[in-house]
Coordinates of C-alpha atoms and ligand atoms in Angstrom, one line a residue:
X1 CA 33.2 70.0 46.2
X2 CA 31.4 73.4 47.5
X3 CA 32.9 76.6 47.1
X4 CA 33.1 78.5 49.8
X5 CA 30.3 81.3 50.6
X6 CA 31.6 85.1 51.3
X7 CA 30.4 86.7 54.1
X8 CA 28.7 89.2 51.9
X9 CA 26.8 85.6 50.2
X10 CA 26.1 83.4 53.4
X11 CA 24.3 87.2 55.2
X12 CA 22.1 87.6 51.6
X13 CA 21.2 83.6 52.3
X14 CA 20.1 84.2 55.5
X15 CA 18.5 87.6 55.4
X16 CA 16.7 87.1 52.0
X17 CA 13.4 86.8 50.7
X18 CA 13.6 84.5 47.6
X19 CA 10.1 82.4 46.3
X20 CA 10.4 79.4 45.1
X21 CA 8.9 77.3 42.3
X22 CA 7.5 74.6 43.7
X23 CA 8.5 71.9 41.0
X24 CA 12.2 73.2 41.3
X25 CA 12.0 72.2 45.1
X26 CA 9.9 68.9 44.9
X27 CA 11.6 65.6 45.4
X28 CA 10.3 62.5 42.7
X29 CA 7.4 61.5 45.3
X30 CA 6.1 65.2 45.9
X31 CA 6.4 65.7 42.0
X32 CA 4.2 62.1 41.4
X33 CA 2.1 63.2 44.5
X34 CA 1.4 67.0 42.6
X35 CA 0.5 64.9 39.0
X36 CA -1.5 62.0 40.5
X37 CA -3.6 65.1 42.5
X38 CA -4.0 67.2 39.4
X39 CA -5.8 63.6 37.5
X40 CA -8.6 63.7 40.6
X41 CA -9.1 67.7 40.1
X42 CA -9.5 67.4 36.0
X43 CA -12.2 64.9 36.6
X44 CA -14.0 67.5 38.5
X45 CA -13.4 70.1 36.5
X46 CA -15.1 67.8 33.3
X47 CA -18.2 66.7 35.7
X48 CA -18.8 70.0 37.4
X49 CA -19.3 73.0 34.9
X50 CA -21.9 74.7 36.5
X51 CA -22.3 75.1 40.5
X52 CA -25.4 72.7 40.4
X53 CA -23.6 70.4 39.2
X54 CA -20.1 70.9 41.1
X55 CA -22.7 71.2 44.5
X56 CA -24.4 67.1 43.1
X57 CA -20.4 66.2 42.7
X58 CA -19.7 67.5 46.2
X59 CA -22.3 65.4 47.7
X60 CA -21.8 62.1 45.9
X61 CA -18.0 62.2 46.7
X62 CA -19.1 63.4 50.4
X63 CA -21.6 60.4 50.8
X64 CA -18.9 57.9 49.6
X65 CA -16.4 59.1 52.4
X66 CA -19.8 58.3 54.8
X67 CA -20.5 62.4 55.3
X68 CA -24.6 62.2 56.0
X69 CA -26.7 65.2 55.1
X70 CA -27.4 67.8 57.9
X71 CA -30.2 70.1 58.3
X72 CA -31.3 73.0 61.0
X73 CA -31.6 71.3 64.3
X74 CA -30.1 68.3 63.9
X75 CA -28.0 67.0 67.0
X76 CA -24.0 67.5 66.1
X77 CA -21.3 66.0 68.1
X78 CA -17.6 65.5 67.8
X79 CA -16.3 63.1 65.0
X80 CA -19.3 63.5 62.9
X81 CA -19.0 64.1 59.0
X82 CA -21.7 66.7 57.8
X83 CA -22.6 68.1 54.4
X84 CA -25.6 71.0 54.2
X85 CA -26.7 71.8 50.9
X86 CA -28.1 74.8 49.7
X87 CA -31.0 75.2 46.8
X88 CA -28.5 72.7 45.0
X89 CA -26.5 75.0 44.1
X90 CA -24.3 75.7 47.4
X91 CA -22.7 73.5 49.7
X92 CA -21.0 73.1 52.8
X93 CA -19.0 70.4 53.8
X94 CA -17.9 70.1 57.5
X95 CA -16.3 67.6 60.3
X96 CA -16.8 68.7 64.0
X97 CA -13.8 68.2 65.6
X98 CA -12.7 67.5 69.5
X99 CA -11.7 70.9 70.6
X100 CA -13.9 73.1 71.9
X101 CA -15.6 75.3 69.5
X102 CA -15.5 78.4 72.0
X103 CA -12.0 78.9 72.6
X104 CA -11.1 77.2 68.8
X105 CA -13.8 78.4 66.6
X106 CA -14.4 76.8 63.5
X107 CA -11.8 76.7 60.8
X108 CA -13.3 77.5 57.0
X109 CA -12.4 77.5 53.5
X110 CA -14.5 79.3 51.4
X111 CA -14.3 79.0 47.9
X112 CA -17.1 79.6 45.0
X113 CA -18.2 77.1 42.6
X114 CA -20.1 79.4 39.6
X115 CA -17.7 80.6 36.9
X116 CA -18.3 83.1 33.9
X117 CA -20.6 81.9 31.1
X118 CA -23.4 82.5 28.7
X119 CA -26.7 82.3 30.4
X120 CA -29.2 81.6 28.0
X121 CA -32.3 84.4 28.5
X122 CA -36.3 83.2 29.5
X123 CA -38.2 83.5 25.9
X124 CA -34.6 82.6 23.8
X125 CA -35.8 81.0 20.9
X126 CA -36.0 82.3 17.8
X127 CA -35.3 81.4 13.7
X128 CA -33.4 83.7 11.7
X129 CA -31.6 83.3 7.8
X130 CA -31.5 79.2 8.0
X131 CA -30.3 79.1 11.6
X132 CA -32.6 78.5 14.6
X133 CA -30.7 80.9 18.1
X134 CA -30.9 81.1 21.6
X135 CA -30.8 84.6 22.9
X136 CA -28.2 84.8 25.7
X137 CA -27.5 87.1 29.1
X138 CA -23.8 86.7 29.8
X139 CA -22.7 85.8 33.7
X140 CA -19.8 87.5 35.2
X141 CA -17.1 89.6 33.9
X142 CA -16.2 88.1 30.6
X143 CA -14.5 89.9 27.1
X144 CA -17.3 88.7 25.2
X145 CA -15.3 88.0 21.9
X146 CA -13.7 85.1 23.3
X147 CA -16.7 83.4 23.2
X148 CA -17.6 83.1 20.0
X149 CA -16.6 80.3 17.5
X150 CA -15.9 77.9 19.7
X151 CA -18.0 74.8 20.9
X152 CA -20.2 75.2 23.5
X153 CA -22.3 72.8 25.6
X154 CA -25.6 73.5 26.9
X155 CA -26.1 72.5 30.7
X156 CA -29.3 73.1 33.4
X157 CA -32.4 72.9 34.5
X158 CA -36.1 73.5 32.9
X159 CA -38.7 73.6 35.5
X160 CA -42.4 72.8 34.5
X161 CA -45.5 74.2 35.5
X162 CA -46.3 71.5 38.0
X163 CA -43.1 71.6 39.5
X164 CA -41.0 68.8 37.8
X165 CA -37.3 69.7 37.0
X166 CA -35.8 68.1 33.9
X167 CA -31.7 68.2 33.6
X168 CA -30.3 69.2 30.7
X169 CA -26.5 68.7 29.9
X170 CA -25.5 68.7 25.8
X171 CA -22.4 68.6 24.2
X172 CA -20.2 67.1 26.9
X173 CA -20.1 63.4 25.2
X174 CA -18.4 63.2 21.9
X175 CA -21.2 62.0 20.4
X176 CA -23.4 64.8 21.3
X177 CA -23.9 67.8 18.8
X178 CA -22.4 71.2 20.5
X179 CA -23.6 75.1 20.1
X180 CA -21.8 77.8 18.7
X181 CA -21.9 81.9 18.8
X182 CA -21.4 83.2 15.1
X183 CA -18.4 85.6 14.7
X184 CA -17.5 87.6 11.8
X185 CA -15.0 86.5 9.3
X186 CA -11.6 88.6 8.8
X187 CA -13.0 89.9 5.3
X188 CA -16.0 91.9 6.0
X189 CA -14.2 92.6 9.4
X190 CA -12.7 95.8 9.2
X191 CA -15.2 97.9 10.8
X192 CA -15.3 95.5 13.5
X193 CA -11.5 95.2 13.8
X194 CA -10.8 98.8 13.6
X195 CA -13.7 99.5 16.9
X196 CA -12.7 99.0 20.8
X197 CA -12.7 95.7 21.7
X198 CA -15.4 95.6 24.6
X199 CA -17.6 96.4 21.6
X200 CA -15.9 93.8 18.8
X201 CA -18.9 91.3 20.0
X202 CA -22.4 93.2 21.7
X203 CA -24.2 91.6 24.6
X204 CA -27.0 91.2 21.6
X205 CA -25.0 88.9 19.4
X206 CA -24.3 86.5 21.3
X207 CA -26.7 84.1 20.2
X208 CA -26.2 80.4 19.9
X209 CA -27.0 78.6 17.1
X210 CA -29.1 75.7 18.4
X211 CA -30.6 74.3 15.0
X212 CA -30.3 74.5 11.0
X213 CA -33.3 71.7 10.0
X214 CA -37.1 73.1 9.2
X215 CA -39.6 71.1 9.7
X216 CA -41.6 69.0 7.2
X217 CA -44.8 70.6 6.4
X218 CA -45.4 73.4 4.0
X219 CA -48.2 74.8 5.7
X220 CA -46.2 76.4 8.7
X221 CA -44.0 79.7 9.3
X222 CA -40.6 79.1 11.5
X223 CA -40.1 75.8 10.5
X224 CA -36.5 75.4 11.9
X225 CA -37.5 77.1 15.2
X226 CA -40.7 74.3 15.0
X227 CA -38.0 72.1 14.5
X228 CA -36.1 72.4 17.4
X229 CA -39.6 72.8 19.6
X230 CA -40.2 69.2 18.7
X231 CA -37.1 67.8 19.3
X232 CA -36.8 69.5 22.8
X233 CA -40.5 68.3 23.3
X234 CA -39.9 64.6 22.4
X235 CA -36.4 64.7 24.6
X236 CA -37.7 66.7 28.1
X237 CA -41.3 66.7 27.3
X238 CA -41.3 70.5 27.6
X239 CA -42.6 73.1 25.4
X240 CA -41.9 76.7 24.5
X241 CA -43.4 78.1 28.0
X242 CA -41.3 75.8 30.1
X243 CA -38.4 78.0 29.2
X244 CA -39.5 80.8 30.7
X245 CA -39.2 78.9 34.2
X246 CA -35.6 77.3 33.0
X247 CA -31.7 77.4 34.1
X248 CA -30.1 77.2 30.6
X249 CA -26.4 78.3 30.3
X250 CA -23.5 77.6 27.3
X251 CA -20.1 76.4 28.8
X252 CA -17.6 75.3 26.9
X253 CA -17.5 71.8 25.6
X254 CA -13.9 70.8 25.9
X255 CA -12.6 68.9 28.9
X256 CA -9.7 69.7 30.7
X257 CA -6.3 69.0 29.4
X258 CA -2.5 68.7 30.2
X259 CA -0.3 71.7 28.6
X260 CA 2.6 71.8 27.7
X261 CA 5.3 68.9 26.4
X262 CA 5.9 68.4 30.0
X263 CA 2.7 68.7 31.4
X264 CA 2.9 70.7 34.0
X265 CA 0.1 72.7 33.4
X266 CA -3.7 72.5 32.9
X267 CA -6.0 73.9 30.7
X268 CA -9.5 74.1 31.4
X269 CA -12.7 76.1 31.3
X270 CA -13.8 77.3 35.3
X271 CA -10.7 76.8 37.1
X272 CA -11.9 80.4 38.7
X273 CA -12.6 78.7 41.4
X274 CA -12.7 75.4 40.9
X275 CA -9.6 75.3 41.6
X276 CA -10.0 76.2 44.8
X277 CA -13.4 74.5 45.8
X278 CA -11.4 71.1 45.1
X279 CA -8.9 71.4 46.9
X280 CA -11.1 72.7 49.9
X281 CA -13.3 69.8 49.4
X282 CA -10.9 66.8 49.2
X283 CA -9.0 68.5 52.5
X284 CA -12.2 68.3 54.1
X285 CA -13.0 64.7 53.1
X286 CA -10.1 62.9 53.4
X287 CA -8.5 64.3 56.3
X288 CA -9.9 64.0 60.2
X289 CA -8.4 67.4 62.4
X290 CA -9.2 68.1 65.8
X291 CA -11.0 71.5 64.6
X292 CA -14.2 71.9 63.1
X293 CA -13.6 72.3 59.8
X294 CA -15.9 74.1 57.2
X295 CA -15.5 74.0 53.1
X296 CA -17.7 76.3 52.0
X297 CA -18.9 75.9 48.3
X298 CA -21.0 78.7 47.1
X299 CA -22.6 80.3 44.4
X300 CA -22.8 83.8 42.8
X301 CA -19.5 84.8 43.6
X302 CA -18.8 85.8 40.1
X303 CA -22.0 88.6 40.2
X304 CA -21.2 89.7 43.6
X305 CA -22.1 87.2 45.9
X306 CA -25.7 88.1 45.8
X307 CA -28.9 85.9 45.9
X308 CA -30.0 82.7 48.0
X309 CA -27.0 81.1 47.4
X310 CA -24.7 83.4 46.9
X311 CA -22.4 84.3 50.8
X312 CA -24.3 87.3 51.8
X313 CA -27.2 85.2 51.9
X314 CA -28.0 84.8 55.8
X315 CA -28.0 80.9 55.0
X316 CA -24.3 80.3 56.2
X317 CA -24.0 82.2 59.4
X318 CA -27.4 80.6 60.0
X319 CA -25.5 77.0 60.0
X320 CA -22.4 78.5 62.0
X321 CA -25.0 79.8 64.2
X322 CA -26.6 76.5 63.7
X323 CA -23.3 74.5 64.7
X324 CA -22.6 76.6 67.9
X325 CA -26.1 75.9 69.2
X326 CA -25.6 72.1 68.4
X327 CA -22.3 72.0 70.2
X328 CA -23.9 73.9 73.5
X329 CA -21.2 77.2 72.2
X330 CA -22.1 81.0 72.6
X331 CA -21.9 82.0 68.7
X332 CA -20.8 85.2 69.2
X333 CA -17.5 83.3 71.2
X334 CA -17.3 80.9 68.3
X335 CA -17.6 83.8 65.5
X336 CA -14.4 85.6 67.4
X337 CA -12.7 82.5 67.8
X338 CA -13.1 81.2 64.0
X339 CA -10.0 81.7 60.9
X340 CA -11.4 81.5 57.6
X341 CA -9.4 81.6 54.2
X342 CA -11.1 83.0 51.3
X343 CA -10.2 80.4 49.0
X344 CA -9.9 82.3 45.4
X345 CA -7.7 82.7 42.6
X346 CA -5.9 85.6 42.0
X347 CA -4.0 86.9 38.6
X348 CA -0.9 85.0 37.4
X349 CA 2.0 87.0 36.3
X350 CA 1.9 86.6 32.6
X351 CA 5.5 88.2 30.5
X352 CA 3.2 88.1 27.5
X353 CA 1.2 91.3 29.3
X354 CA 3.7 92.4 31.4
X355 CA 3.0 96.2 31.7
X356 CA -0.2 95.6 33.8
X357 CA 1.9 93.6 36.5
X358 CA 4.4 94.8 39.2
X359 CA 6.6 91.3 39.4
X360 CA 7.6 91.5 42.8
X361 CA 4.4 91.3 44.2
X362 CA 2.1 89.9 41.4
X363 CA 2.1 85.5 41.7
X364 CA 4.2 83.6 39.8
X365 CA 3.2 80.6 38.1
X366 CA 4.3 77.5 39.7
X367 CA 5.5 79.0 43.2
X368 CA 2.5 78.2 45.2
X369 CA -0.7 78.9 46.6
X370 CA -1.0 82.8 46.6
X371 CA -2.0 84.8 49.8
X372 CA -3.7 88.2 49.0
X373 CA -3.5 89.8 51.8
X374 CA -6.1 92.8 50.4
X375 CA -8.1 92.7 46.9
X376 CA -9.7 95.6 45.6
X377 CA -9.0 98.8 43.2
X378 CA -7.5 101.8 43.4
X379 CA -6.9 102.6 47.5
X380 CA -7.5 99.0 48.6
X381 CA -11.5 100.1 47.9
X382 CA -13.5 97.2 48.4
X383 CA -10.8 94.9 50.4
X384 CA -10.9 92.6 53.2
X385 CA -7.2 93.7 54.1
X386 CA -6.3 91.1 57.1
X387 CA -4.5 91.6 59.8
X388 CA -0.3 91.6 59.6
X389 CA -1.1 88.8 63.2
X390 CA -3.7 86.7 60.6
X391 CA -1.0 86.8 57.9
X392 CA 1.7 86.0 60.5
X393 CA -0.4 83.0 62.1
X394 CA -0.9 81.2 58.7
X395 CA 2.4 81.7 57.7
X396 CA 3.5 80.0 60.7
X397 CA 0.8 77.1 60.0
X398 CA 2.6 77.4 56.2
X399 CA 5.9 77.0 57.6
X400 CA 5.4 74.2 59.5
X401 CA 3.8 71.8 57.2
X402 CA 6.6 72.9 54.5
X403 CA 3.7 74.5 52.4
X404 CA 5.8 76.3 49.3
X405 CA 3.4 79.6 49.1
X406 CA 3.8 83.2 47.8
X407 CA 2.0 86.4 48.2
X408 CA 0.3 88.2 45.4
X409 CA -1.6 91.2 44.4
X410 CA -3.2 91.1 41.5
X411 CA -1.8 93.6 39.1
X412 CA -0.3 97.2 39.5
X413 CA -2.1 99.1 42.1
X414 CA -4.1 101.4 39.3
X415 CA -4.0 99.3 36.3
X416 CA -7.7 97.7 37.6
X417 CA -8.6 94.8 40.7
X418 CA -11.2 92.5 41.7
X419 CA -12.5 91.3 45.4
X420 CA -14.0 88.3 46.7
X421 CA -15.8 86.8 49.5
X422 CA -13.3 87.4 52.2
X423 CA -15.1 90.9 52.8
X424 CA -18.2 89.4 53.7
X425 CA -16.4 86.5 56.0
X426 CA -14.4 89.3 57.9
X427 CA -18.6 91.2 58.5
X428 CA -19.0 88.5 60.3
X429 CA -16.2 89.1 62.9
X430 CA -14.0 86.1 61.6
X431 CA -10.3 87.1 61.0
X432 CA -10.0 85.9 56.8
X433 CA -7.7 85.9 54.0
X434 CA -7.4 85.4 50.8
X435 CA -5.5 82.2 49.1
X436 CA -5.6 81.0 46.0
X437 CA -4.0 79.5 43.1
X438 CA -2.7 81.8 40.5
X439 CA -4.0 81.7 37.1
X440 CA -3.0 82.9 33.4
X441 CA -6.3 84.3 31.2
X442 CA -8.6 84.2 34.2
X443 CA -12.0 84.1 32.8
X444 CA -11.6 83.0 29.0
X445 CA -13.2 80.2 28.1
X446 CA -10.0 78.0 28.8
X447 CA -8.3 79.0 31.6
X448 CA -4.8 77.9 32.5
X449 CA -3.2 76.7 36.3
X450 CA -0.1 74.8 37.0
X451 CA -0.6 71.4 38.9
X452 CA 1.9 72.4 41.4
X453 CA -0.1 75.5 42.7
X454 CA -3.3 73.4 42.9
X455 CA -1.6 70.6 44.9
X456 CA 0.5 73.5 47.3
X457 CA -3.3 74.9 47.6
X458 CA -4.4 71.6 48.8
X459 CA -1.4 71.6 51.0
X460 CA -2.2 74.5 52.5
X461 CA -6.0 74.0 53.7
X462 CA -4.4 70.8 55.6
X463 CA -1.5 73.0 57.6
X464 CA -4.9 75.3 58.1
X465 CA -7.0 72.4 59.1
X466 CA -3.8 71.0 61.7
Ligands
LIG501 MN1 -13.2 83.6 41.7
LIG502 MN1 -13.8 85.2 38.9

């Protein structure tokens, strides 16, 4: 039996905003459907720490669903199932779709597949007080202390002189030995403790312990440093100089892992943006649409977006451009025409640190994808800011595929900010905005999402692909 509503009660139902948490509002299939997805996204998450090899995942997965590789001139035509990769470290996945690309433009998600770490530096090696160290350049905005003591894995490339590239990827297996940055114990750390924390741990000491054995002959100096040499030489063949032309960075070694009793949640290093390139991908593999459909997985994001493979690079409106010649379509017509979302996370609302949020606008965990409509600090500097009509449009493509979404910014308006790639999507004359899926201690070595905002992020790239 239902009481009856007031006046006053059924005008505040009708008129009212109110978000919604998504696990609240999911029936038993949606709920299985949210925890079955999040299974496919942690296996991802463990086989793709760096963006070389997220970009190797992309295109195995890509060639399984019979997407072929595309280059510069190929011949496109509708129904055809492309993926274009970039230095190995970039790609894009994309269907061409029936409609014509003119009037309908192409429809992208673009989402970033580095993530904060500890590069290791070109001449790292060195043997110091029984411990043999890899000097280290940190990648992306990081508070260094949360690096250290904990285990790290070693993953990329070393290039030789002739041009051979040997992959490197320790500590992932349990079987394999991990690395580790020294920090200082509580009793000699008072000095430390009593400092500002951006200085607890220096750029200069992060360096990762990579060996402890010296080698067995009397007659020479650095014998642990020797050591490791050896070992690295009978493993990859290299020596000393070949890390001068290497890719070396320390991730963390844990997998992913359900939180909570309930799990709801998931733990992981790299979910920034992961957790976005994922879902992007997977909506652009499984699903056919009449639209030509573009996930974009790039690199550099985290440093700016700069470099070959990061999205200012000329490389991706070359393949739009590319595409639009393919199809017969003025590019400039298929630029206006094209949507993009700027697939990225954005700040969860966290009680624990509640004076930097404003909660009525900050994302809340659980309740969906999150649309930022700008980024940026202070006065909105640095922001893509879309239109109220682009914000309007999705909304309506959110509404009618029952998408459970919120918007967010990502903290008070002068407690700091961030941006993305969406600014250098809108330079291109393609209406953009950002969507992503909340997250609590973006950055930190183990990052936390809910499964419900990764599967509503996947739900919304298919009402955008519709
Ligand atoms: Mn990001
Ligand atoms: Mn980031």
């Amino acid at each position: 039996m239902s009481e009856k509503k007031s006046k006053g009660q059924e005008l505040q139902k009708e008129l009212s905003y109110k978000k919604r948490n998504y696990y609240e509002t999911a029936d038993k299939a949606e709920k299985k459907a949210i925890f079955d997805y999040a299974e496919g996204y942690k296996n991802f998450l463990d086989a793709a720490k760096t963006e070389r090899e997220a970009c190797d995942f992309a295109v195995s997965l890509a060639k399984e669903r019979g997407f072929t590789e595309y280059c510069f001139g190929d011949a496109l035509t509708a129904g055809d199932k492309k993926y274009f990769v970039n230095r190995g470290k970039s790609v894009v996945v994309f269907r061409v779709g029936t409609k014509n690309i003119e009037e309908d433009g192409l429809r992208i998600i673009a989402s970033h597949i580095d993530a904060p770490r500890i590069d290791i530096k070109q001449n790292p090696l060195y043997e110091d007080s029984g411990m043999a160290f890899f000097k280290t350049h940190y990648y992306g905005g990081i508070k260094k202390y949360q690096w250290t003591a904990i285990p790290l894995a070693l993953h990329g490339v070393i290039v030789l002189k002739d041009g051979t590239k040997r992959t490197l990827r320790v500590g992932e297996s349990p079987k394999d030995p991990v690395f580790y940055i020294n920090d200082l114990l509580p009793h000699l750390g008072g000095e430390q403790m009593s400092g500002n924390a951006g200085k607890l741990i220096q750029g200069e000491q992060l360096n990762v312990v990579v060996g402890g054995m010296p080698y067995d002959d009397k007659e020479v100096s650095d014998k642990i440093k020797l050591g490791v040499l050896a070992l690295l030489n009978k493993q990859y063949g290299i020596c000393e100089e070949d890390l001068l032309s290497a890719e070396l960075s320390a991730v963390p070694a844990y997998p992913a892992r359900d939180i909570g009793f309930d799990r709801a949640l998931i733990g992981a290093y790299g979910h920034d943006d992961r957790v976005c390139a994922y879902p992007a991908l997977t909506a652009v593999l499984d699903n056919e649409s009449e639209h030509t459909v573009l996930a974009m997985l790039v690199d550099k994001e985290e440093i700016g977006s700069e470099g070959t493979t990061g999205i200012q690079c000329k490389v991706y409106e070359d393949l739009m451009e590319e595409i639009a010649l393919a199809l017969g379509a003025n590019f400039r017509k298929v630029r206006a025409a094209s949507k993009c979302l700027s697939s990225d996370v954005t700040a969860a609302y966290d009680p624990n640190f509640a004076s930097v949020y404003e909660p009525m606008n900050s994302a809340m965990l659980s309740c969906g994808t999150a649309m930022c409509k700008f980024t940026g600090a202070r006065g909105k500097s640095g922001s893509n800011d879309a239109n109220a009509e682009f914000v309007g449009e999705v909304r309506r493509m959110f509404a009618e595929n029952d998408v459970v979404w919120q918007t967010a910014e990502l903290g008070k308006v002068d407690a700091g900010g961030g941006g993305t790639v969406a600014k250098f999507m809108a330079q291109l004359n393609i209406d953009t905005v950002d969507l992503g899926v909340p997250v609590i201690s973006m950055h930190a070595p183990w990052e936390l999402v809910s499964k419900a905002d990764v599967y509503s992020n996947y739900k919304a790239f298919l009402a955008f692909m519709k």
